[in-house]
CSV table of C-alpha atoms in Angstrom, one decimal:
chain,number,residue,atom,x,y,z
A,1,MET,CA,0.0,0.0,0.0
A,2,SER,CA,1.4,3.4,-0.9
A,3,ILE,CA,1.7,6.1,1.8
A,4,VAL,CA,-1.1,8.1,0.0
A,5,ASP,CA,-3.4,5.1,0.1
A,6,THR,CA,-2.6,4.5,3.8
A,7,ILE,CA,-3.4,8.2,4.6
A,8,ARG,CA,-6.6,8.1,2.6
A,9,ASN,CA,-7.8,4.7,4.0
A,10,ARG,CA,-6.9,5.2,7.7
A,11,ARG,CA,-9.9,5.7,10.0
A,12,SER,CA,-10.5,6.3,13.7
A,13,ILE,CA,-11.7,3.0,15.1
A,14,TYR,CA,-14.1,3.0,18.0
A,15,ASP,CA,-15.0,-0.7,18.2
A,16,PHE,CA,-12.3,-3.4,18.5
A,17,LYS,CA,-12.1,-7.1,18.4
A,18,PRO,CA,-11.1,-8.5,21.8
A,19,LYS,CA,-7.8,-9.9,20.4
A,20,GLN,CA,-4.7,-8.4,21.9
A,21,VAL,CA,-2.1,-6.8,19.6
A,22,PRO,CA,1.3,-8.6,20.3
A,23,LYS,CA,3.9,-6.6,22.3
A,24,ASP,CA,6.4,-6.9,19.4
A,25,VAL,CA,3.9,-5.5,17.0
A,26,ILE,CA,3.2,-2.5,19.3
A,27,ALA,CA,7.0,-2.0,19.5
A,28,GLN,CA,7.3,-2.0,15.7
A,29,ILE,CA,4.4,0.5,15.4
A,30,LEU,CA,6.1,2.9,17.9
A,31,GLU,CA,9.5,2.9,16.2
A,32,PRO,CA,8.5,5.2,13.2
A,33,ALA,CA,7.2,7.7,15.7
A,34,VAL,CA,10.7,8.9,16.7
A,35,TRP,CA,11.3,9.8,13.0
A,36,ALA,CA,8.6,12.6,13.1
A,37,PRO,CA,9.8,16.1,12.1
A,38,ASN,CA,11.2,17.7,15.2
A,39,HIS,CA,12.8,21.1,15.3
A,40,LYS,CA,16.2,21.2,17.1
A,41,LEU,CA,15.9,17.4,17.5
A,42,THR,CA,14.5,17.8,21.1
A,43,GLU,CA,12.7,14.4,20.8
A,44,PRO,CA,10.1,15.5,23.4
A,45,TRP,CA,8.0,12.4,23.4
A,46,ARG,CA,7.7,9.1,25.3
A,47,PHE,CA,5.2,6.4,25.0
A,48,LEU,CA,3.2,4.5,27.6
A,49,VAL,CA,1.8,1.1,26.7
A,50,ILE,CA,-1.1,0.4,29.1
A,51,ASN,CA,-2.6,-3.0,29.7
A,52,GLY,CA,-3.7,-5.3,32.5
A,53,ARG,CA,-4.0,-3.9,36.0
A,54,THR,CA,-2.9,-0.4,35.0
A,55,LYS,CA,-5.6,-0.2,32.3
A,56,GLU,CA,-8.2,-1.4,34.9
A,57,LYS,CA,-7.0,1.3,37.4
A,58,LEU,CA,-7.2,3.9,34.6
A,59,ALA,CA,-10.7,2.7,33.8
A,60,HIS,CA,-11.8,3.2,37.4
A,61,ILE,CA,-10.4,6.8,37.3
A,62,TYR,CA,-12.3,7.3,34.0
A,63,CYS,CA,-15.5,6.2,35.8
A,64,LYS,CA,-15.0,8.9,38.4
A,65,ILE,CA,-14.5,11.5,35.6
A,66,GLN,CA,-17.6,10.3,33.8
A,67,ARG,CA,-19.7,10.5,37.1
A,68,ILE,CA,-18.6,14.1,37.6
A,69,LYS,CA,-19.2,15.0,34.0
A,70,THR,CA,-22.7,13.5,34.2
A,71,LYS,CA,-23.7,16.3,36.7
A,72,SER,CA,-26.5,14.2,38.2
A,73,GLU,CA,-27.3,13.0,41.7
A,74,ASN,CA,-29.6,10.3,40.4
A,75,PRO,CA,-28.0,7.0,41.5
A,76,ALA,CA,-29.3,5.1,38.4
A,77,VAL,CA,-27.8,7.8,36.1
A,78,LEU,CA,-24.5,7.7,37.9
A,79,GLU,CA,-24.3,3.9,37.8
A,80,LYS,CA,-25.0,3.9,34.1
A,81,ALA,CA,-22.2,6.5,33.6
A,82,THR,CA,-19.9,4.4,35.7
A,83,GLU,CA,-20.7,1.2,33.7
A,84,LYS,CA,-20.4,2.9,30.4
A,85,GLY,CA,-17.0,4.6,31.3
A,86,TYR,CA,-15.6,1.3,32.6
A,87,ALA,CA,-16.7,-0.7,29.5
A,88,LYS,CA,-15.3,2.0,27.2
A,89,LEU,CA,-11.8,1.8,28.5
A,90,MET,CA,-11.8,-2.0,29.2
A,91,GLY,CA,-13.1,-2.5,25.6
A,92,LYS,CA,-9.8,-1.2,24.2
A,93,PRO,CA,-7.3,-4.0,23.9
A,94,THR,CA,-4.4,-1.7,24.5
A,95,ILE,CA,-4.0,1.9,25.4
A,96,ILE,CA,-0.9,3.9,24.3
A,97,GLY,CA,-0.3,7.2,26.0
A,98,VAL,CA,1.8,9.7,24.2
A,99,VAL,CA,3.6,12.1,26.6
A,100,CYS,CA,5.4,15.3,25.6
A,101,LYS,CA,8.0,17.3,27.6
A,102,LYS,CA,7.0,20.8,28.5
A,103,ASP,CA,9.2,23.8,27.9
A,104,LYS,CA,9.2,27.2,29.5
A,105,ASP,CA,9.9,28.8,26.2
A,106,ALA,CA,6.5,29.2,24.5
A,107,LEU,CA,7.9,28.7,21.0
A,108,ARG,CA,9.8,25.6,21.9
A,109,ALA,CA,6.8,24.2,23.7
A,110,LYS,CA,4.6,24.8,20.6
A,111,GLU,CA,7.2,23.2,18.4
A,112,ASP,CA,7.6,20.2,20.7
A,113,TYR,CA,3.8,19.7,21.0
A,114,ALA,CA,3.6,19.8,17.2
A,115,ALA,CA,6.4,17.2,16.9
A,116,ALA,CA,4.6,14.9,19.4
A,117,CYS,CA,1.5,15.2,17.3
A,118,CYS,CA,3.5,14.3,14.2
A,119,ALA,CA,4.8,11.3,16.1
A,120,ILE,CA,1.2,10.2,16.8
A,121,HIS,CA,0.4,10.5,13.2
A,122,ASN,CA,3.3,8.3,12.3
A,123,ILE,CA,2.0,5.8,14.8
A,124,LEU,CA,-1.5,5.9,13.4
A,125,LEU,CA,-0.3,5.4,9.9
A,126,THR,CA,2.1,2.6,10.8
A,127,ALA,CA,-0.6,0.8,12.8
A,128,TRP,CA,-3.1,1.1,9.9
A,129,GLU,CA,-0.7,-0.3,7.5
A,130,ARG,CA,-0.4,-3.4,9.7
A,131,GLY,CA,-4.2,-3.8,10.0
A,132,ILE,CA,-4.4,-2.3,13.5
A,133,GLY,CA,-6.9,0.5,14.2
A,134,MET,CA,-6.6,3.4,16.7
A,135,GLN,CA,-8.6,6.2,18.1
A,136,TRP,CA,-6.7,9.3,19.4
A,137,SER,CA,-8.5,10.4,22.5
A,138,THR,CA,-8.0,13.5,24.7
A,139,SER,CA,-10.5,12.7,27.4
A,140,GLY,CA,-10.4,14.1,30.9
A,141,LEU,CA,-7.8,11.5,31.7
A,142,ILE,CA,-5.0,13.6,30.1
A,143,ASN,CA,-5.2,16.2,32.9
A,144,ASP,CA,-6.6,14.2,35.8
A,145,PRO,CA,-4.1,14.3,38.8
A,146,GLU,CA,-4.9,10.6,39.7
A,147,SER,CA,-4.2,9.3,36.2
A,148,LEU,CA,-1.0,11.4,36.0
A,149,GLU,CA,0.2,9.9,39.3
A,150,LEU,CA,-0.8,6.4,38.2
A,151,LEU,CA,1.2,6.8,35.0
A,152,GLN,CA,4.2,8.5,36.8
A,153,ILE,CA,3.9,11.8,34.9
A,154,SER,CA,5.0,15.1,36.5
A,155,PRO,CA,2.5,17.7,35.3
A,156,VAL,CA,5.2,20.3,35.8
A,157,GLU,CA,7.6,18.6,33.3
A,158,GLU,CA,5.3,16.7,30.9
A,159,GLU,CA,1.8,16.5,29.5
A,160,ILE,CA,-0.2,13.7,27.9
A,161,ILE,CA,-0.9,14.6,24.3
A,162,GLY,CA,-3.4,11.8,24.0
A,163,PHE,CA,-4.3,8.2,24.5
A,164,LEU,CA,-4.3,5.9,21.4
A,165,TYR,CA,-6.9,3.2,21.9
A,166,THR,CA,-5.4,0.3,20.0
A,167,GLY,CA,-6.6,-3.0,18.6
A,168,TYR,CA,-7.9,-4.9,15.6
A,169,PRO,CA,-10.9,-3.1,14.1
A,170,ALA,CA,-14.3,-4.8,14.6
A,171,GLU,CA,-15.7,-2.3,12.1
A,172,VAL,CA,-14.2,0.3,9.7
A,173,PRO,CA,-16.4,3.4,9.3
A,174,GLU,CA,-16.8,5.2,5.9
A,175,ARG,CA,-15.7,8.8,5.8
A,176,LYS,CA,-15.6,11.7,3.4
A,177,ARG,CA,-13.4,14.7,3.4
A,178,VAL,CA,-13.7,18.1,1.7
A,179,PRO,CA,-11.1,18.1,-1.2
A,180,ALA,CA,-8.0,20.2,-0.5
A,181,SER,CA,-8.7,22.2,-3.6
A,182,ASP,CA,-11.8,23.6,-1.8
A,183,ARG,CA,-9.6,24.8,1.1
A,184,THR,CA,-6.6,26.1,-0.9
A,185,VAL,CA,-5.7,29.7,-1.7
A,186,TRP,CA,-2.9,30.2,-4.3
A,187,PHE,CA,-0.8,33.3,-4.1
A,188,ASP,CA,1.5,34.7,-6.9
């Protein structure tokens, strides 16, 4: 498959088969991430592969976030939010967290964040090429103090750019995009 075909065919996947992606395949998917464009070669990223007990602990934290987000005192509504939140995270075979170093210099911080986003894109495309789907999520977990502590992230030094829910797609949705020509202005 050409890179253009991979880019055009890649989709965000929300439903996964229960089959686990092997550890060596995850490692292969992460390797091209470090080749993302990166001004001054700061390599501001690191990757967290989350499974097992840690994923379950993260799911419980997500349940708390969902209960607060629900803004209800009705026990049945809160219970449903809890069950839905737990099922959502536990239904993802693997979760990959992408972390970016923070910088006090605003321009460097912006460049590093952009580089980490490019690294994520490399991960998404590499995974898709291998038949593995992902969803890039920036839920309340990325700023939650309890999840940061669980994942050993110092919020002073680093930030989570997103979680990549990872697995074999149960379904691949159809998508359309506005052609680039409709969004392009040419200057002479």
